[in-house]
mmCIF file of C-alpha atoms in Angstrom:
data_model
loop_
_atom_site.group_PDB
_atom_site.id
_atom_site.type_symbol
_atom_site.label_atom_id
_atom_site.label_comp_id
_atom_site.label_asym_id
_atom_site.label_seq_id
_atom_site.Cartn_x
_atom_site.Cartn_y
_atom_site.Cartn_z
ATOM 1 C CA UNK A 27 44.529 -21.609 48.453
ATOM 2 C CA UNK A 28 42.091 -24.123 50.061
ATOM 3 C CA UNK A 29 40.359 -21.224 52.013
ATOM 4 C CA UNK A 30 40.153 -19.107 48.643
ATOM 5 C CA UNK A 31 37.907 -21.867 46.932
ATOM 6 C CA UNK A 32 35.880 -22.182 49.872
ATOM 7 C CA UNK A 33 35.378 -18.415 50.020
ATOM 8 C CA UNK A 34 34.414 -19.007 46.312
ATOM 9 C CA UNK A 35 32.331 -21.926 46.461
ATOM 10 C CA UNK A 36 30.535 -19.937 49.468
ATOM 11 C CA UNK A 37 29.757 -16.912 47.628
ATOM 12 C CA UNK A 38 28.677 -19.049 44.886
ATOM 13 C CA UNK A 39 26.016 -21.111 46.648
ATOM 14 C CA UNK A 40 25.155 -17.435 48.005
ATOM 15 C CA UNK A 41 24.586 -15.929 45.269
ATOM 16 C CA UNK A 42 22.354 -19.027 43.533
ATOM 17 C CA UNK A 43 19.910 -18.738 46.758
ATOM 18 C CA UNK A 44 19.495 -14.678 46.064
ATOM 19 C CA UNK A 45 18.496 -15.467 42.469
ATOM 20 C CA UNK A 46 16.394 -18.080 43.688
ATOM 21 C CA UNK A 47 14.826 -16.102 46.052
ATOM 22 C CA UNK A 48 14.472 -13.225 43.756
ATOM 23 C CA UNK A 49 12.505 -15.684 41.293
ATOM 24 C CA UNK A 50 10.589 -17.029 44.179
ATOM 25 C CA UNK A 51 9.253 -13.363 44.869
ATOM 26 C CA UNK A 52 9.029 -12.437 40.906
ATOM 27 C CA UNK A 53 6.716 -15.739 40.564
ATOM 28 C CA UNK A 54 4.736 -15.176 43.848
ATOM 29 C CA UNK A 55 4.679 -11.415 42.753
ATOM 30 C CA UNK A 56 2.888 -12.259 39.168
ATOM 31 C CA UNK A 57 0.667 -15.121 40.263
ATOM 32 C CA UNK A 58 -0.498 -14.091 43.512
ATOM 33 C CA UNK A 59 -0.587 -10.408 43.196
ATOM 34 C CA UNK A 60 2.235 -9.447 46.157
ATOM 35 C CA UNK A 61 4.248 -6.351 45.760
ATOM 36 C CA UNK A 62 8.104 -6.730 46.038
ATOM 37 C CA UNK A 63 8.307 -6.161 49.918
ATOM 38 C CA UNK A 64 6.921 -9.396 51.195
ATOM 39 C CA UNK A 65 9.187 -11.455 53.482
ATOM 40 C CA UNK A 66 10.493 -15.360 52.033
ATOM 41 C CA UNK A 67 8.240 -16.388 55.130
ATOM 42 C CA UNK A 68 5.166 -14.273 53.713
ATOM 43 C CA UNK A 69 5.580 -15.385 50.384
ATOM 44 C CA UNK A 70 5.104 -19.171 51.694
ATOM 45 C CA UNK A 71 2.156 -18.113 53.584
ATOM 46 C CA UNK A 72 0.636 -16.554 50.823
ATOM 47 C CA UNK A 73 1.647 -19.283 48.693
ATOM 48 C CA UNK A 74 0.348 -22.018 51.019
ATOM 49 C CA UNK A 75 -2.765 -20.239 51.561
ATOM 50 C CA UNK A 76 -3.810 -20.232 47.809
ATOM 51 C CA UNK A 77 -2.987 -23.624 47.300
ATOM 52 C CA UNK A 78 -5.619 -24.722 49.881
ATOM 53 C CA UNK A 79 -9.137 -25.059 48.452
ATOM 54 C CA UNK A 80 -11.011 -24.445 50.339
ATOM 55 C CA UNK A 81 -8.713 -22.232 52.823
ATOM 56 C CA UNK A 82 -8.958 -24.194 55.698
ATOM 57 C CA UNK A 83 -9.083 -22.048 59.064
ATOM 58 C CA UNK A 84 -5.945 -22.247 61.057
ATOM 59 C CA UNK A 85 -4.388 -21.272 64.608
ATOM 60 C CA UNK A 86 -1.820 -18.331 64.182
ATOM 61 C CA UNK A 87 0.581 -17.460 66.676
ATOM 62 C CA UNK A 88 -1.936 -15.546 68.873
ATOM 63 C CA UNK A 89 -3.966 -18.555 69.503
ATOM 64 C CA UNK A 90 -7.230 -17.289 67.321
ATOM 65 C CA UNK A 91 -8.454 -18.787 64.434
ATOM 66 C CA UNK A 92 -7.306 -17.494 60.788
ATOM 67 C CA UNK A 93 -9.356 -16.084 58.954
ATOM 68 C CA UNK A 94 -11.811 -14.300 61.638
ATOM 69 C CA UNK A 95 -13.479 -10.621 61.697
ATOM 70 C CA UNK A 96 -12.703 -8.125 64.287
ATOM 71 C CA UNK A 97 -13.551 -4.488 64.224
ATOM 72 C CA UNK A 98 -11.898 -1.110 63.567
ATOM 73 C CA UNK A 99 -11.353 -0.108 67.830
ATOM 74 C CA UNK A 100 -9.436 3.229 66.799
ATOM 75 C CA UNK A 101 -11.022 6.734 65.362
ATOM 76 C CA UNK A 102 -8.040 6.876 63.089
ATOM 77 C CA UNK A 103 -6.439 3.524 61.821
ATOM 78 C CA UNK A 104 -4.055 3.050 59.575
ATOM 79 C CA UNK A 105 -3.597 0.484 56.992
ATOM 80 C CA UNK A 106 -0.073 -0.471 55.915
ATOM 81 C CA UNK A 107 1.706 -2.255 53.302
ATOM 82 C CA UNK A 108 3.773 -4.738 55.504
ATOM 83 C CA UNK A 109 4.239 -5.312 59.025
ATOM 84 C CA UNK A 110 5.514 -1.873 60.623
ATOM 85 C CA UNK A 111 5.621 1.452 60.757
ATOM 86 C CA UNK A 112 8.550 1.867 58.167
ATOM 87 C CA UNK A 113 5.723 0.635 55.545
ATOM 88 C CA UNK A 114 4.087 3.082 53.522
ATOM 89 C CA UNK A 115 0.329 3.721 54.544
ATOM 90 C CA UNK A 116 -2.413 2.419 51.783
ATOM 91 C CA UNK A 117 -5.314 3.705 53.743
ATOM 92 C CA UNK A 118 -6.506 6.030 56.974
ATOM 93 C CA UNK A 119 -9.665 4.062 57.950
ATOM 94 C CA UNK A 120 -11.741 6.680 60.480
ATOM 95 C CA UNK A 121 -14.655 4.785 60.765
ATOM 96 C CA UNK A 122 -14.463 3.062 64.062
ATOM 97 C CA UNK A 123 -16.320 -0.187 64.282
ATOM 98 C CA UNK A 124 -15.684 -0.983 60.824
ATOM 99 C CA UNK A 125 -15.202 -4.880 60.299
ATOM 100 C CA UNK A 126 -12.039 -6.472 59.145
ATOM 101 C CA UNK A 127 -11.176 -10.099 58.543
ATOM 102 C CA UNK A 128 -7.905 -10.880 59.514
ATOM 103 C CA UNK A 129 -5.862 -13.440 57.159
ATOM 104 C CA UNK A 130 -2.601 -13.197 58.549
ATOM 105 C CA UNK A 131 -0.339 -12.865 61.581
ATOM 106 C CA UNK A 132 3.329 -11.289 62.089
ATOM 107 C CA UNK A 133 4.374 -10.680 65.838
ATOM 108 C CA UNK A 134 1.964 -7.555 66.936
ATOM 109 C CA UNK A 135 1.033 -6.642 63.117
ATOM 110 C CA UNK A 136 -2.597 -8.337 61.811
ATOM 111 C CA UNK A 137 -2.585 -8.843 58.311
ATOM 112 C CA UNK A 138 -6.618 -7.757 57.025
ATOM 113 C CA UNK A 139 -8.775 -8.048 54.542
ATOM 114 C CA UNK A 140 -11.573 -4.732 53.967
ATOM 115 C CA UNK A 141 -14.890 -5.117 53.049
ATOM 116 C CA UNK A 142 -13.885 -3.975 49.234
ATOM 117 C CA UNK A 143 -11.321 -6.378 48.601
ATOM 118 C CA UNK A 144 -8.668 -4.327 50.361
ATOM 119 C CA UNK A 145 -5.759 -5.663 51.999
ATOM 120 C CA UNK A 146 -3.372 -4.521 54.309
ATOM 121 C CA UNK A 147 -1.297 -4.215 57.451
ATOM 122 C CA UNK A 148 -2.778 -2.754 60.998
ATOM 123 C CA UNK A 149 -1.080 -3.031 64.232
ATOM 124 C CA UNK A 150 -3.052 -5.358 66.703
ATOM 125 C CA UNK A 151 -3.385 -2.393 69.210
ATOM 126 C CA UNK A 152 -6.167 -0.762 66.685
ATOM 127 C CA UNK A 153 -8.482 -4.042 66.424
ATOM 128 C CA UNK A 154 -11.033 -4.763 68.897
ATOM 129 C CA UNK A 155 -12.769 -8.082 69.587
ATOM 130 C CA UNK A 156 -16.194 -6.403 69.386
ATOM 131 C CA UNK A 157 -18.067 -8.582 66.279
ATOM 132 C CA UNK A 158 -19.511 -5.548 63.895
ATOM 133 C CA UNK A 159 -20.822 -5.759 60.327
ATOM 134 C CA UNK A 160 -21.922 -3.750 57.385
ATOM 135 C CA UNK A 161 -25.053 -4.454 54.991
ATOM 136 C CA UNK A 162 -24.126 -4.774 51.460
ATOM 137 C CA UNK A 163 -26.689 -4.763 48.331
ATOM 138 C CA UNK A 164 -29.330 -2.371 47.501
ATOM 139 C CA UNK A 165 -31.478 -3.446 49.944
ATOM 140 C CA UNK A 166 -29.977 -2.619 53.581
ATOM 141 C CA UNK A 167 -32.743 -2.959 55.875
ATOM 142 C CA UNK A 168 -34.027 -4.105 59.257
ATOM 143 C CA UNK A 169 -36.587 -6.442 60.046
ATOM 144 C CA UNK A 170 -38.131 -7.293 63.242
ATOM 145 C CA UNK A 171 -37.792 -10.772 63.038
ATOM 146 C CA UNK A 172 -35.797 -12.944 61.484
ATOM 147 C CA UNK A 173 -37.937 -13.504 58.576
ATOM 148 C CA UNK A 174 -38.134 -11.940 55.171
ATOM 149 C CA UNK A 175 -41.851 -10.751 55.383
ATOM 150 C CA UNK A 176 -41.045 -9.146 59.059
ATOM 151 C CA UNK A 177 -41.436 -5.551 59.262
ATOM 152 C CA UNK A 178 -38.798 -3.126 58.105
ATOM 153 C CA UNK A 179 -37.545 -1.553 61.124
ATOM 154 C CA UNK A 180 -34.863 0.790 59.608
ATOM 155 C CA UNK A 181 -33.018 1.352 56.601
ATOM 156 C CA UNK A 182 -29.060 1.647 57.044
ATOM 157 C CA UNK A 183 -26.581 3.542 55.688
ATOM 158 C CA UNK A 184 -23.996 2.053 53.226
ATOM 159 C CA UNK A 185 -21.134 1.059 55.351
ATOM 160 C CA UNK A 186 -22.696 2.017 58.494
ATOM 161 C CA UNK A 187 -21.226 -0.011 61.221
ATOM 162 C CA UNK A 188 -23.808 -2.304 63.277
ATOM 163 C CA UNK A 189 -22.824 -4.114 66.347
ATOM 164 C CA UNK A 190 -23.491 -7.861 66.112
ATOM 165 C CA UNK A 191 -25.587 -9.142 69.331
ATOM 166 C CA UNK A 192 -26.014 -12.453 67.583
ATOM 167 C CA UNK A 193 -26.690 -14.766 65.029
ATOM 168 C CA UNK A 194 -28.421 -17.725 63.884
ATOM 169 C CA UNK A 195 -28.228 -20.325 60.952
ATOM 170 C CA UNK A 196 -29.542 -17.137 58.787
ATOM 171 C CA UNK A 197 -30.101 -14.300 60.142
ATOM 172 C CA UNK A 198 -27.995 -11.893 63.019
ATOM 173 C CA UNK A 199 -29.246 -9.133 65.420
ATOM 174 C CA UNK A 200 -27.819 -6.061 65.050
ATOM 175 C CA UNK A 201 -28.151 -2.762 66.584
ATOM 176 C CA UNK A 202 -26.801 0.546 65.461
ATOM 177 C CA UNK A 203 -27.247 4.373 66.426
ATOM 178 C CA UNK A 204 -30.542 4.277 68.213
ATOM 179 C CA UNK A 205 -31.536 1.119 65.585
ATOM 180 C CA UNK A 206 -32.223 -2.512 66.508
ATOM 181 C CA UNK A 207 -33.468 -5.506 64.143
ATOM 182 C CA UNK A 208 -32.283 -8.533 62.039
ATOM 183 C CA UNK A 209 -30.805 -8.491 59.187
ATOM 184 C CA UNK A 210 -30.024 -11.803 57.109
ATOM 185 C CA UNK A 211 -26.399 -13.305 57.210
ATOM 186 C CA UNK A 212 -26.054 -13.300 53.412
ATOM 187 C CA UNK A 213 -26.563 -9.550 53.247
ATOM 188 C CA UNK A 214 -23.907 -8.580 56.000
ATOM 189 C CA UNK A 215 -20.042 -8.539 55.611
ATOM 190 C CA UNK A 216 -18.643 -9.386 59.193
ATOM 191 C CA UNK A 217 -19.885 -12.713 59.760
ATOM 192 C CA UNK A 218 -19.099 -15.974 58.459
ATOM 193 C CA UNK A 219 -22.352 -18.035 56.929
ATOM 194 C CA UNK A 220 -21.813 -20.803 58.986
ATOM 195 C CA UNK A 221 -20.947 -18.852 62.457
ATOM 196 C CA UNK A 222 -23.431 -19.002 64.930
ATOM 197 C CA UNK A 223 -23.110 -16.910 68.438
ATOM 198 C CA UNK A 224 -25.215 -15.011 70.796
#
């Protein structure tokens, strides 16, 4: 008798944590824009991570810094809707060199973040350390020097890849497909605004 109300009482505080849990991803789901699949533990990531204002950078398990850009390493890369190769595939990204910013970690999976909002899955293997960028706006040009009225060395494609040699308070060096020039900070999507390497 006493183990038959135990059994009870067990599947009773069982069943309150799977409605909890299932209200937990419903919530996170609505407010936060997550699909169904996410994990409790990516749930209080993501939840965590728009609390914070600003999003502070932190460590993840690999030992880098979250966020940070990499770049696309693979000729065919494939983004995924959660951590594995059971999740369905959101995008085929074919354009190696392509800068991502990765937000998240999960054992040999990257959680990343596309120039166009995107977000998805890509196994570590297809990410390269190599610091790339792409010029958004109208105006995607090269100049010289780092300065405004420098002369326009080239005009680049939209979504061209350019390798990052380095970059100042303002302005980065880039080089490209036979191309080589500066290009200022605020116009490229691969590098933070207040990053500064060479």
């Amino acid at each position: 008798m006493q183990s038959l109300s135990r059994i009870c009482a067990s599947l009773a505080r069982l069943r309150a944590s799977l409605i909890g849990l299932r209200a937990a991803r419903i919530a996170a789901s609505a407010t936060l824009g997550l699909s169904l699949w996410a994990t409790p533990a990516l749930l209080s990531d993501a939840v965590s991570a728009a609390r914070a204002e600003p999003a502070a950078p932190r460590v993840g398990h690999s030992g880098y810094p979250i966020p940070r850009y990499v770049s696309v390493k693979a000729n065919e890369a494939r983004l995924r809707r959660g951590p594995g190769t059971d999740y369905p595939i959101l995008w085929v990204l074919t354009r190696r060199g392509l800068p991502v910013r990765i937000i998240g970690e999960y054992d040999h999976w990257r959680r990343v973040e596309l120039h166009n909002g995107e977000r998805g899955w890509m196994h570590k293997a297809l990410l390269s350390g190599r610091r790339t960028a792409i010029m958004l706006g109208a105006t995607r040009e090269l100049h010289a020097q780092p300065l405004e009225q420098a002369a326009r060395v080239a005009r680049i494609g939209e979504a061209t890849p350019l390798r990052l040699n380095r970059c100042e308070a303002e302005w980065c060096e880039a080089q490209g497909k036979g191309v080589r020039g500066w290009a200022p900070k605020s116009r490229l999507w691969g590098v933070g605004l207040d990053e500064e390497f060479d």
